[in-house]
Short mmCIF file of C-alpha atoms and ligand atoms in Angstrom, two decimals:
data_model
loop_
_atom_site.label_atom_id
_atom_site.label_comp_id
_atom_site.label_asym_id
_atom_site.label_seq_id
_atom_site.Cartn_x
_atom_site.Cartn_y
_atom_site.Cartn_z
CA MET A 22 12.69 -49.42 -11.83
CA LYS A 23 13.82 -52.84 -13.30
CA GLY A 24 16.64 -53.54 -15.65
CA ASP A 25 16.34 -53.28 -19.39
CA ILE A 26 18.62 -56.29 -20.20
CA GLY A 27 20.82 -58.78 -18.06
CA VAL A 28 24.27 -59.90 -19.08
CA ILE A 29 25.97 -63.05 -17.74
CA GLY A 30 29.85 -63.43 -18.22
CA LEU A 31 31.79 -60.46 -16.66
CA ALA A 32 35.18 -61.27 -18.78
CA VAL A 33 36.50 -58.58 -21.37
CA MET A 34 33.59 -58.61 -23.79
CA GLY A 35 30.67 -58.59 -21.23
CA GLN A 36 31.92 -56.06 -19.08
CA ASN A 37 32.64 -53.71 -22.22
CA LEU A 38 29.36 -54.44 -23.56
CA ILE A 39 27.55 -53.59 -20.28
CA LEU A 40 29.24 -50.26 -19.79
CA ASN A 41 28.53 -49.41 -23.56
CA MET A 42 24.81 -50.09 -22.95
CA ASN A 43 25.05 -48.03 -19.78
CA ASP A 44 26.50 -45.22 -21.92
CA HIS A 45 23.31 -45.33 -24.09
CA GLY A 46 20.88 -45.06 -21.24
CA PHE A 47 20.14 -48.68 -20.76
CA LYS A 48 19.73 -50.11 -17.18
CA VAL A 49 21.94 -53.41 -17.37
CA VAL A 50 21.86 -56.13 -14.61
CA ALA A 51 25.17 -58.07 -14.37
CA TYR A 52 26.09 -61.60 -13.35
CA ASN A 53 28.93 -63.93 -13.54
CA ARG A 54 29.49 -67.52 -12.50
CA THR A 55 32.27 -66.42 -10.15
CA VAL A 56 29.81 -64.28 -8.22
CA SER A 57 32.67 -62.25 -6.61
CA LYS A 58 33.42 -60.81 -9.88
CA VAL A 59 30.15 -59.14 -9.84
CA GLU A 60 30.97 -56.87 -6.88
CA GLU A 61 34.48 -56.23 -8.31
CA PHE A 62 32.93 -54.91 -11.42
CA ILE A 63 30.41 -52.98 -9.41
CA GLN A 64 32.75 -51.43 -7.42
CA GLY A 65 35.37 -50.93 -10.21
CA PRO A 66 34.56 -50.13 -13.81
CA ALA A 67 30.96 -49.84 -13.16
CA LYS A 68 31.28 -47.51 -10.14
CA GLY A 69 29.11 -44.54 -10.59
CA THR A 70 27.07 -45.85 -13.26
CA ASN A 71 23.37 -47.48 -13.33
CA ILE A 72 24.69 -50.74 -13.53
CA ILE A 73 23.13 -53.23 -11.00
CA GLY A 74 24.88 -56.24 -9.74
CA ALA A 75 23.03 -59.71 -9.28
CA ASN A 76 24.30 -62.31 -6.69
CA SER A 77 22.29 -65.17 -8.32
CA MET A 78 20.63 -66.23 -11.36
CA GLN A 79 17.46 -65.86 -9.57
CA ASP A 80 18.10 -62.41 -8.67
CA LEU A 81 19.23 -61.51 -11.99
CA VAL A 82 15.78 -62.55 -13.36
CA ASP A 83 13.89 -60.82 -10.64
CA LYS A 84 15.48 -57.54 -11.43
CA LEU A 85 14.57 -57.63 -14.95
CA ASP A 86 11.47 -56.12 -16.85
CA SER A 87 9.22 -58.20 -18.84
CA PRO A 88 9.66 -59.53 -21.68
CA ARG A 89 13.28 -60.26 -19.83
CA LYS A 90 16.08 -60.10 -22.12
CA VAL A 91 19.06 -62.05 -20.74
CA MET A 92 22.43 -61.85 -23.09
CA LEU A 93 25.16 -64.78 -22.54
CA MET A 94 28.88 -63.28 -22.96
CA VAL A 95 30.50 -66.35 -21.97
CA ARG A 96 32.94 -69.20 -23.41
CA ALA A 97 31.19 -70.74 -26.31
CA GLY A 98 30.16 -74.51 -26.13
CA ASP A 99 28.99 -76.17 -23.43
CA VAL A 100 28.91 -73.32 -20.95
CA VAL A 101 26.34 -71.68 -23.23
CA ASP A 102 23.83 -74.98 -22.74
CA HIS A 103 24.74 -74.96 -19.12
CA PHE A 104 23.20 -71.31 -18.62
CA ILE A 105 20.46 -71.79 -20.81
CA ASP A 106 19.32 -74.98 -18.77
CA GLN A 107 19.81 -72.87 -15.57
CA LEU A 108 17.66 -70.02 -16.85
CA VAL A 109 14.81 -71.66 -18.59
CA PRO A 110 13.14 -72.86 -15.40
CA LEU A 111 13.30 -69.15 -14.19
CA LEU A 112 11.92 -67.62 -17.34
CA ASP A 113 8.38 -67.11 -18.57
CA GLU A 114 6.97 -67.61 -21.89
CA GLY A 115 7.88 -64.49 -24.40
CA ASP A 116 11.25 -63.97 -22.49
CA ILE A 117 14.41 -63.75 -24.59
CA ILE A 118 17.87 -65.46 -24.27
CA ILE A 119 20.80 -63.83 -26.26
CA ASP A 120 23.95 -65.70 -27.04
CA GLY A 121 26.45 -62.95 -27.91
CA GLY A 122 29.58 -65.46 -27.90
CA ASN A 123 31.38 -66.99 -30.91
CA SER A 124 29.08 -69.98 -31.07
CA ASN A 125 29.23 -72.42 -33.81
CA TYR A 126 25.84 -71.80 -36.13
CA PRO A 127 24.67 -75.44 -35.92
CA ASP A 128 24.58 -74.99 -32.09
CA THR A 129 22.53 -72.08 -32.44
CA ASN A 130 20.06 -73.60 -35.02
CA ARG A 131 19.44 -76.37 -32.26
CA ARG A 132 19.17 -73.70 -29.38
CA VAL A 133 16.68 -71.70 -31.30
CA ALA A 134 14.32 -74.70 -32.17
CA GLY A 135 14.59 -76.24 -28.76
CA LEU A 136 13.76 -72.80 -26.84
CA LYS A 137 10.92 -72.26 -29.30
CA GLU A 138 9.31 -75.40 -27.96
CA LYS A 139 9.61 -73.95 -24.30
CA GLY A 140 8.19 -70.53 -25.57
CA ILE A 141 11.49 -68.63 -25.05
CA HIS A 142 12.72 -66.73 -27.99
CA PHE A 143 16.52 -67.49 -28.71
CA VAL A 144 19.00 -64.96 -30.28
CA GLY A 145 22.44 -65.99 -31.37
CA THR A 146 24.30 -62.85 -32.16
CA GLY A 147 27.77 -62.20 -33.38
CA VAL A 148 29.61 -59.56 -31.80
CA SER A 149 32.91 -58.40 -33.53
CA GLY A 150 35.29 -55.63 -32.75
CA GLY A 151 36.98 -57.18 -29.66
CA GLU A 152 37.41 -55.27 -26.55
CA GLU A 153 37.31 -51.94 -27.87
CA GLY A 154 34.34 -52.76 -30.04
CA ALA A 155 32.45 -53.98 -27.39
CA ARG A 156 33.14 -50.86 -25.38
CA PHE A 157 32.64 -48.35 -27.83
CA GLY A 158 30.62 -49.74 -30.79
CA PRO A 159 31.01 -53.35 -32.31
CA SER A 160 29.57 -54.80 -35.34
CA ILE A 161 26.47 -56.80 -34.23
CA MET A 162 24.90 -59.64 -36.11
CA PRO A 163 21.83 -60.83 -34.57
CA GLY A 164 19.77 -64.13 -35.99
CA GLY A 165 17.25 -66.63 -34.36
CA ALA A 166 13.92 -66.15 -33.22
CA PRO A 167 12.48 -63.15 -35.16
CA GLU A 168 10.00 -62.40 -32.37
CA ALA A 169 12.75 -61.17 -30.49
CA TRP A 170 13.97 -58.58 -32.70
CA PRO A 171 11.50 -55.86 -31.78
CA HIS A 172 12.61 -56.00 -28.31
CA VAL A 173 16.52 -56.20 -28.71
CA LYS A 174 16.54 -53.85 -31.90
CA LEU A 175 16.65 -50.62 -29.66
CA ILE A 176 19.56 -51.81 -27.64
CA PHE A 177 21.79 -53.32 -30.19
CA GLN A 178 21.44 -50.48 -32.56
CA ALA A 179 22.25 -48.12 -30.19
CA ILE A 180 25.57 -49.70 -28.94
CA SER A 181 26.70 -50.97 -32.30
CA ALA A 182 29.20 -48.95 -34.37
CA LYS A 183 27.92 -46.50 -37.01
CA THR A 184 28.94 -45.94 -40.33
CA GLU A 185 30.32 -42.51 -41.45
CA SER A 186 26.77 -41.73 -42.41
CA GLY A 187 25.36 -42.65 -39.27
CA GLU A 188 23.63 -46.25 -40.25
CA ALA A 189 24.11 -48.95 -37.52
CA CYS A 190 26.49 -51.64 -38.14
CA CYS A 191 23.75 -53.97 -36.74
CA ASP A 192 20.38 -55.44 -38.48
CA TRP A 193 18.61 -58.60 -38.33
CA VAL A 194 20.37 -61.23 -40.15
CA GLY A 195 17.73 -64.21 -40.30
CA LYS A 196 16.31 -66.88 -38.65
CA ASP A 197 17.83 -69.99 -36.80
CA GLY A 198 21.62 -69.69 -36.63
CA ALA A 199 21.99 -67.07 -39.48
CA GLY A 200 23.63 -64.48 -37.25
CA HIS A 201 26.30 -66.81 -35.94
CA PHE A 202 26.94 -67.93 -39.44
CA VAL A 203 27.47 -64.50 -40.74
CA LYS A 204 29.91 -63.77 -37.92
CA MET A 205 31.45 -67.41 -38.75
CA VAL A 206 32.40 -66.20 -42.18
CA HIS A 207 33.22 -62.74 -40.88
CA ASN A 208 35.98 -64.30 -38.85
CA GLY A 209 37.01 -66.46 -41.94
CA ILE A 210 37.51 -63.30 -43.97
CA GLU A 211 39.40 -61.97 -41.18
CA TYR A 212 41.88 -65.10 -41.47
CA GLY A 213 42.11 -64.30 -45.33
CA ASP A 214 42.83 -60.64 -44.84
CA MET A 215 45.45 -61.14 -42.15
CA GLN A 216 47.35 -63.79 -44.25
CA LEU A 217 47.22 -61.68 -47.59
CA ILE A 218 48.64 -58.90 -45.44
CA SER A 219 51.42 -61.16 -44.04
CA GLU A 220 52.22 -62.21 -47.63
CA ALA A 221 52.47 -58.55 -48.56
CA TYR A 222 54.71 -57.90 -45.62
CA HIS A 223 56.83 -61.06 -46.49
CA PHE A 224 57.38 -60.06 -50.30
CA LEU A 225 58.38 -56.51 -49.26
CA LYS A 226 60.71 -57.62 -46.50
CA GLU A 227 62.31 -60.71 -47.97
CA GLY A 228 61.74 -59.94 -51.62
CA LEU A 229 62.52 -56.25 -51.76
CA SER A 230 64.72 -56.26 -48.61
CA LEU A 231 62.72 -53.03 -47.31
CA SER A 232 63.29 -51.72 -43.82
CA HIS A 233 60.67 -51.65 -41.40
CA GLN A 234 60.49 -48.11 -41.68
CA GLU A 235 59.71 -48.34 -45.53
CA MET A 236 57.30 -50.76 -44.86
CA GLN A 237 55.63 -48.84 -42.43
CA ALA A 238 55.44 -45.82 -44.73
CA ILE A 239 54.19 -47.95 -47.51
CA PHE A 240 51.19 -49.25 -45.39
CA GLU A 241 50.54 -45.77 -44.29
CA GLU A 242 50.27 -44.76 -47.90
CA TRP A 243 47.81 -47.69 -48.62
CA LYS A 244 45.43 -46.54 -46.23
CA SER A 245 44.48 -43.55 -48.51
CA THR A 246 43.74 -46.01 -51.57
CA GLU A 247 41.14 -48.69 -51.75
CA LEU A 248 42.69 -50.87 -49.07
CA ASP A 249 41.68 -48.48 -46.50
CA SER A 250 41.05 -50.66 -43.61
CA TYR A 251 41.49 -51.46 -39.76
CA LEU A 252 43.78 -54.20 -40.51
CA ILE A 253 46.13 -52.14 -42.94
CA ASP A 254 45.95 -49.22 -40.25
CA ILE A 255 47.32 -51.47 -37.53
CA THR A 256 49.85 -53.03 -39.53
CA ALA A 257 51.43 -49.81 -40.14
CA ASP A 258 51.58 -49.41 -36.43
CA ILE A 259 52.84 -52.79 -35.87
CA LEU A 260 55.62 -52.12 -38.40
CA GLY A 261 56.63 -48.92 -36.63
CA TYR A 262 56.57 -50.46 -33.03
CA LYS A 263 60.18 -50.74 -31.67
CA ASP A 264 61.11 -53.03 -28.69
CA GLU A 265 62.98 -51.71 -25.77
CA ASP A 266 66.04 -52.21 -27.48
CA GLY A 267 64.89 -49.98 -30.51
CA ASN A 268 64.36 -52.77 -32.75
CA PRO A 269 61.24 -53.67 -34.36
CA LEU A 270 59.05 -55.69 -31.99
CA VAL A 271 57.42 -57.71 -34.83
CA GLU A 272 60.70 -59.40 -35.65
CA LYS A 273 60.87 -60.75 -31.93
CA ILE A 274 57.36 -62.51 -32.06
CA LEU A 275 57.59 -66.28 -32.78
CA ASP A 276 56.14 -67.10 -36.18
CA THR A 277 53.56 -69.66 -35.24
CA ALA A 278 49.97 -68.29 -35.80
CA GLY A 279 47.28 -69.48 -33.27
CA GLN A 280 43.63 -70.00 -34.08
CA LYS A 281 40.34 -70.65 -32.26
CA GLY A 282 38.37 -72.42 -34.96
CA THR A 283 36.10 -70.11 -36.62
CA GLY A 284 38.37 -69.74 -39.68
CA LYS A 285 38.36 -73.58 -39.62
CA TRP A 286 34.46 -73.87 -39.43
CA THR A 287 34.17 -71.59 -42.41
CA GLY A 288 36.41 -73.92 -44.46
CA ILE A 289 34.68 -77.17 -43.39
CA ASN A 290 31.17 -75.38 -44.18
CA ALA A 291 32.41 -74.38 -47.72
CA LEU A 292 33.46 -78.02 -48.08
CA ASP A 293 30.06 -79.11 -46.99
CA LEU A 294 28.06 -76.77 -49.34
CA GLY A 295 30.68 -77.35 -52.18
CA ILE A 296 31.65 -73.67 -52.60
CA PRO A 297 35.30 -73.09 -53.57
CA LEU A 298 36.31 -70.97 -50.65
CA THR A 299 39.91 -71.36 -51.49
CA LEU A 300 41.65 -68.11 -50.00
CA ILE A 301 40.17 -68.47 -46.55
CA THR A 302 40.94 -72.27 -46.40
CA GLU A 303 44.22 -71.58 -47.41
CA SER A 304 44.86 -69.08 -44.70
CA VAL A 305 43.63 -71.74 -42.27
CA PHE A 306 46.28 -74.28 -43.61
CA ALA A 307 48.81 -71.41 -43.57
CA ARG A 308 48.22 -71.15 -39.71
CA CYS A 309 48.51 -74.78 -39.50
CA LEU A 310 52.04 -74.70 -41.49
CA SER A 311 53.08 -71.86 -39.54
CA SER A 312 52.75 -74.09 -36.40
CA LEU A 313 55.12 -76.70 -37.56
CA LYS A 314 57.99 -74.54 -36.46
CA ASP A 315 60.37 -77.49 -35.61
CA GLN A 316 59.78 -79.26 -38.86
CA ARG A 317 60.13 -76.07 -41.01
CA ILE A 318 63.61 -75.39 -39.26
CA GLU A 319 64.78 -78.82 -40.10
CA ALA A 320 63.63 -78.63 -43.62
CA GLU A 321 65.12 -75.23 -44.33
CA GLN A 322 68.59 -76.78 -43.40
CA LEU A 323 67.66 -80.16 -45.57
CA PHE A 324 66.72 -78.16 -48.58
CA ASN A 325 69.38 -75.56 -48.02
CA LYS A 326 66.56 -72.79 -48.53
CA THR A 327 67.28 -69.30 -49.39
CA ILE A 328 65.16 -66.44 -50.96
CA SER A 329 67.30 -64.44 -53.55
CA PRO A 330 66.51 -60.82 -53.41
CA ILE A 331 64.19 -59.27 -56.38
CA GLN A 332 66.00 -57.09 -58.80
CA GLY A 333 64.24 -54.04 -60.27
CA ASP A 334 62.35 -50.70 -59.86
CA LYS A 335 61.29 -51.17 -56.12
CA LYS A 336 58.50 -48.39 -56.47
CA VAL A 337 57.03 -50.43 -59.40
CA TRP A 338 57.25 -53.72 -57.29
CA ILE A 339 55.69 -52.16 -54.42
CA GLU A 340 52.65 -50.93 -56.50
CA ALA A 341 52.17 -54.31 -57.97
CA VAL A 342 52.10 -55.63 -54.43
CA ARG A 343 49.49 -53.37 -53.62
CA GLN A 344 47.32 -54.18 -56.58
CA ALA A 345 47.93 -58.12 -56.04
CA LEU A 346 46.84 -57.54 -52.45
CA LEU A 347 43.53 -55.56 -53.61
CA ALA A 348 42.98 -58.12 -56.24
CA SER A 349 43.24 -61.13 -54.05
CA LYS A 350 41.19 -59.28 -51.34
CA ILE A 351 38.34 -58.99 -53.63
CA ILE A 352 38.43 -62.71 -54.67
CA SER A 353 38.32 -63.52 -50.83
CA TYR A 354 35.35 -61.62 -50.30
CA ALA A 355 33.63 -62.67 -53.58
CA GLN A 356 34.17 -66.34 -52.20
CA GLY A 357 32.97 -65.32 -48.87
CA PHE A 358 29.69 -63.92 -50.37
CA MET A 359 29.33 -67.12 -52.58
CA LEU A 360 29.39 -69.26 -49.39
CA ILE A 361 26.84 -66.77 -47.70
CA ARG A 362 24.61 -67.14 -50.76
CA GLU A 363 24.63 -70.77 -50.94
CA ALA A 364 24.02 -71.12 -47.11
CA SER A 365 21.05 -68.59 -47.39
CA GLU A 366 19.52 -70.65 -50.01
CA GLU A 367 20.12 -74.09 -48.60
CA ASN A 368 18.66 -72.93 -45.16
CA ASP A 369 16.07 -70.69 -46.57
CA TRP A 370 17.42 -67.57 -44.71
CA ALA A 371 16.82 -65.01 -47.27
CA LEU A 372 19.91 -63.07 -46.37
CA ASN A 373 20.36 -59.58 -47.48
CA TYR A 374 23.97 -59.51 -48.68
CA GLY A 375 24.08 -55.77 -48.87
CA ASN A 376 23.02 -55.68 -45.23
CA VAL A 377 25.72 -58.02 -44.43
CA ALA A 378 28.55 -55.70 -45.86
CA LEU A 379 26.92 -52.80 -43.89
CA MET A 380 27.34 -54.71 -40.57
CA TRP A 381 30.79 -55.36 -41.31
CA ARG A 382 31.47 -51.45 -42.37
CA GLY A 383 32.23 -50.42 -38.90
CA GLY A 384 33.25 -51.95 -35.57
CA CYS A 385 34.32 -55.17 -36.58
CA ILE A 386 38.12 -56.32 -37.20
CA ILE A 387 37.39 -56.35 -41.14
CA ARG A 388 36.08 -52.95 -41.40
CA SER A 389 36.99 -51.00 -44.39
CA ALA A 390 36.00 -48.76 -47.00
CA PHE A 391 35.85 -51.71 -49.45
CA LEU A 392 32.79 -52.94 -47.87
CA GLY A 393 30.88 -49.84 -48.72
CA ASN A 394 31.68 -50.80 -52.33
CA ILE A 395 30.46 -54.14 -51.71
CA ARG A 396 27.11 -52.87 -50.15
CA ASP A 397 26.82 -50.65 -53.41
CA ALA A 398 27.20 -53.71 -55.51
CA TYR A 399 24.40 -55.62 -53.77
CA GLU A 400 22.17 -52.45 -53.83
CA ASN A 401 22.74 -52.16 -57.59
CA ASN A 402 22.26 -55.97 -58.28
CA PRO A 403 21.06 -57.93 -55.23
CA ASP A 404 21.33 -61.27 -57.36
CA ILE A 405 24.83 -60.67 -58.13
CA GLN A 406 26.43 -64.26 -57.98
CA PHE A 407 30.30 -63.42 -58.27
CA LEU A 408 31.22 -60.03 -56.55
CA GLY A 409 33.99 -59.71 -59.22
CA SER A 410 31.43 -59.31 -61.98
CA ASP A 411 30.07 -55.92 -60.47
CA PRO A 412 31.55 -53.13 -62.82
CA TYR A 413 33.43 -51.38 -59.86
CA PHE A 414 35.32 -54.80 -58.65
CA LYS A 415 35.68 -56.02 -62.31
CA ASP A 416 37.41 -53.02 -63.37
CA ILE A 417 40.03 -53.49 -60.37
CA LEU A 418 40.52 -57.09 -61.04
CA VAL A 419 41.12 -56.41 -64.92
CA ASP A 420 43.53 -53.50 -64.10
CA SER A 421 45.41 -55.39 -61.40
CA LEU A 422 45.78 -58.72 -63.42
CA PRO A 423 49.27 -57.79 -65.11
CA ALA A 424 50.78 -56.80 -61.71
CA TRP A 425 49.07 -59.52 -59.73
CA ARG A 426 50.52 -62.17 -62.02
CA LYS A 427 53.97 -60.57 -61.85
CA VAL A 428 53.96 -60.77 -57.98
CA ALA A 429 52.75 -64.15 -57.97
CA ALA A 430 55.25 -65.54 -60.73
CA LYS A 431 58.07 -63.72 -58.76
CA ALA A 432 57.07 -65.24 -55.60
CA LEU A 433 56.85 -68.89 -57.27
CA GLU A 434 60.22 -68.02 -58.81
CA ILE A 435 62.20 -67.25 -55.69
CA GLY A 436 60.44 -69.50 -53.48
CA LEU A 437 58.58 -66.94 -51.21
CA PRO A 438 55.41 -68.76 -49.90
CA MET A 439 52.30 -66.92 -51.17
CA PRO A 440 49.28 -69.40 -50.60
CA THR A 441 46.58 -66.89 -50.83
CA MET A 442 47.58 -64.57 -53.45
CA THR A 443 48.40 -67.32 -55.64
CA SER A 444 45.25 -69.47 -54.99
CA ALA A 445 42.97 -66.25 -55.38
CA LEU A 446 44.83 -65.72 -58.91
CA THR A 447 44.13 -69.35 -59.75
CA PHE A 448 40.63 -69.35 -58.61
CA LEU A 449 39.89 -66.29 -60.90
CA ASP A 450 41.71 -68.06 -63.74
CA GLY A 451 39.53 -71.26 -63.12
CA TYR A 452 36.41 -69.12 -62.67
CA THR A 453 36.85 -67.13 -65.93
CA THR A 454 37.42 -70.36 -67.93
CA SER A 455 34.65 -71.73 -69.75
CA ARG A 456 36.18 -75.20 -70.21
CA LEU A 457 38.27 -76.85 -67.36
CA PRO A 458 40.25 -80.13 -67.60
CA ALA A 459 37.23 -81.55 -65.61
CA ASN A 460 36.44 -83.65 -68.57
CA MET A 461 39.61 -85.69 -67.89
CA ILE A 462 38.67 -86.23 -64.36
CA GLN A 463 35.13 -87.44 -65.57
CA ALA A 464 37.01 -89.91 -68.05
CA GLN A 465 38.97 -91.12 -65.37
CA ARG A 466 36.24 -91.73 -62.89
CA ASP A 467 34.25 -93.55 -65.74
CA TYR A 468 37.17 -95.55 -66.71
CA PHE A 469 38.11 -96.96 -63.13
CA GLY A 470 34.68 -96.67 -61.49
CA ALA A 471 32.20 -96.70 -64.17
CA HIS A 472 30.63 -93.32 -62.60
CA THR A 473 29.37 -92.16 -66.05
CA TYR A 474 29.88 -88.84 -67.69
CA GLU A 475 27.51 -86.22 -69.52
CA ARG A 476 28.51 -85.22 -73.07
CA VAL A 477 29.04 -81.84 -74.76
CA ASP A 478 27.16 -82.88 -77.72
CA LYS A 479 24.18 -84.32 -75.88
CA PRO A 480 21.58 -82.89 -73.62
CA LEU A 481 22.49 -82.20 -69.87
CA GLY A 482 21.19 -84.88 -67.64
CA GLU A 483 21.87 -87.97 -70.11
CA PHE A 484 24.69 -90.06 -68.65
CA PHE A 485 27.01 -92.40 -70.45
CA HIS A 486 29.36 -95.01 -69.79
CA THR A 487 32.09 -96.48 -71.95
CA ASN A 488 33.90 -99.75 -71.81
CA TRP A 489 37.16 -97.90 -72.04
CA THR A 490 39.31 -101.22 -71.99
CA GLY A 491 37.07 -103.48 -73.89
CA THR A 492 37.05 -105.79 -70.63
CA GLY A 493 35.42 -103.70 -68.13
CA GLY A 494 31.94 -104.41 -69.02
CA ASN A 495 28.98 -102.08 -69.82
CA THR A 496 27.41 -101.81 -66.47
CA SER A 497 27.75 -98.31 -64.81
CA SER A 498 28.01 -97.50 -61.32
CA THR A 499 24.54 -96.83 -59.46
CA THR A 500 25.66 -93.83 -57.67
CA TYR A 501 26.47 -90.65 -59.44
CA ASP A 502 28.14 -88.23 -57.12
CA VAL A 503 28.70 -84.72 -58.32
P1 NBP B 614 35.68 -65.95 -22.18
O1 NBP B 614 35.38 -66.42 -23.53
O2 NBP B 614 37.01 -65.77 -21.61
O3 NBP B 614 34.68 -66.51 -21.20
C1 NBP B 614 34.69 -65.96 -19.92
C2 NBP B 614 33.19 -66.08 -19.21
O4 NBP B 614 32.94 -67.40 -19.29
C3 NBP B 614 33.38 -65.98 -17.68
O5 NBP B 614 32.15 -65.24 -17.19
C4 NBP B 614 33.50 -67.05 -17.06
O6 NBP B 614 33.16 -67.25 -15.70
C5 NBP B 614 32.53 -67.98 -17.89
N1 NBP B 614 32.75 -69.49 -17.92
C6 NBP B 614 33.98 -70.17 -18.41
BR1 NBP B 614 35.26 -69.54 -19.09
N2 NBP B 614 33.59 -71.38 -17.99
C7 NBP B 614 32.39 -71.63 -17.54
C8 NBP B 614 32.00 -72.66 -16.98
N3 NBP B 614 32.30 -73.85 -17.07
N4 NBP B 614 30.62 -72.52 -16.48
C9 NBP B 614 30.26 -71.12 -16.28
N5 NBP B 614 30.76 -70.27 -16.83
C10 NBP B 614 31.91 -70.27 -17.23
O7 NBP B 614 35.25 -64.32 -22.37
P2 NBP B 614 35.50 -63.13 -23.38
O8 NBP B 614 36.60 -63.09 -24.11
O9 NBP B 614 34.86 -61.86 -22.78
O10 NBP B 614 34.40 -63.71 -24.42
C11 NBP B 614 32.88 -63.88 -24.36
C12 NBP B 614 32.37 -64.58 -25.66
O11 NBP B 614 32.62 -63.59 -26.83
C13 NBP B 614 33.11 -65.81 -26.02
O12 NBP B 614 32.17 -66.68 -26.82
C14 NBP B 614 33.92 -65.31 -27.15
O13 NBP B 614 34.51 -66.09 -28.17
C15 NBP B 614 33.21 -64.18 -27.78
N6 NBP B 614 34.19 -62.91 -28.41
C16 NBP B 614 35.26 -62.67 -27.73
C17 NBP B 614 35.97 -61.64 -28.19
C18 NBP B 614 37.28 -61.12 -27.76
O14 NBP B 614 37.83 -60.25 -28.36
N7 NBP B 614 37.77 -61.57 -26.55
C19 NBP B 614 35.74 -61.06 -29.56
C20 NBP B 614 34.44 -61.25 -29.88
C21 NBP B 614 33.76 -62.43 -29.49
P3 NBP B 614 34.21 -67.08 -14.46
O15 NBP B 614 34.66 -65.63 -14.58
O16 NBP B 614 33.39 -67.82 -13.38
O17 NBP B 614 35.09 -67.88 -15.12
#
């Protein structure tokens, strides 16, 4: 009997996905560039399973049922193109190549189009949940050639995470690179969630001088609120984890955050599409700032920086931090979905926003109860432009505002950096202001560059130029850049 699917790449993600597929009754053929790893896998973690090893690309292809499905779980970038180039001459029309790595979605757009010309269906799929997700149920976000979906649906939905009501955290996202795009935004949101939690921890630790035991208890408590999520859960664990000497391990970890690029891609994409994705972008910059460790040490001394502890009822402050965290998180997701909507319209992807929330509901790093509410919001109104205007989220934002302002103002007052919670608040303040001071910017642009402006007392689309100094002339600039 031939294999149902081939997987190339036997690092942590590939091995675990293969074992997961095997658990669900699929016959998987495994291959890796360093071929010795195939045998190690077959004799090691795959021993006693139905998994078959392949000793070459030809062997892999020969062992698969038609239409062949070959999934790449290799390092993103050129390596993916390299394997595609090797596979194409070995495959037949109608066969399917799946890239399950963290590829940048424009690369997936290119690969879908290029392979279509050769009669090969290409799927670019986000896979989230890390090692454990891959093994026991990841969130899977496939997109690309729609012809491939009926052939991979059964496998993907079987191995994916399930919601409490049994729905698969995997559905067809859309054509081209839509799957990898949605995975990219997922990772951006993950950056935002992690930065928000770090800011809450900083406020509790430096502002309120709480112990790790107290902070652990707080995060444990937050798990039974709207904040219930995987990241809150692991934060509680991290705060309680002691090093060999009995002190919290987290305080021994160097405070420079790494990144692999998906947050940056999300920020760049938002700038390209003109979407105010302030929170995620701030969280990328926060990681950049964290990496300037030597400069920060020097500057702290130069400015004689100290953070004075906050006075007042700690219980009240803790609840205020919880509300600020929740409200900021709503803004982050609202901005993320604004980006998804814009990209969907721009690329004609017809994305189903409720389904995107469902795919993130389980299995992935940002999994949370909250995503169920987002799904409900889009089920109630698929055209919602700003998630914060959904009644459930609007009520939370309105209720949280006083506490959120209090926490943000206090952080600014005592010099505690809080880039994402404050930028989220500023975003909401901007978004809910019908007249912003952009009229001044337009006046300045017209003053120095004759860029023209529209008037509130004239129909939109009519542009005016003023000779502000009396010496600048009446000729306006030919390009009007929004
Ligand atoms: P890696 O990203 O470390 O990739 C390892 C695989 O790539 C191995 O099969 C390796 O072969 C192959 N490879 C490399 Br590296 N360079 C190669 C080259 N020049 N030519 C051919 N093959 C090459 O593995 P991973 O951490 O399992 O991740 C796989 C994909 O899944 C990545 O795109 C990653 O971004 C994505 N992802 C990872 C996670 C996670 O938590 N790790 C989560 C979600 C998504 P070799 O054995 O011969 O060196």
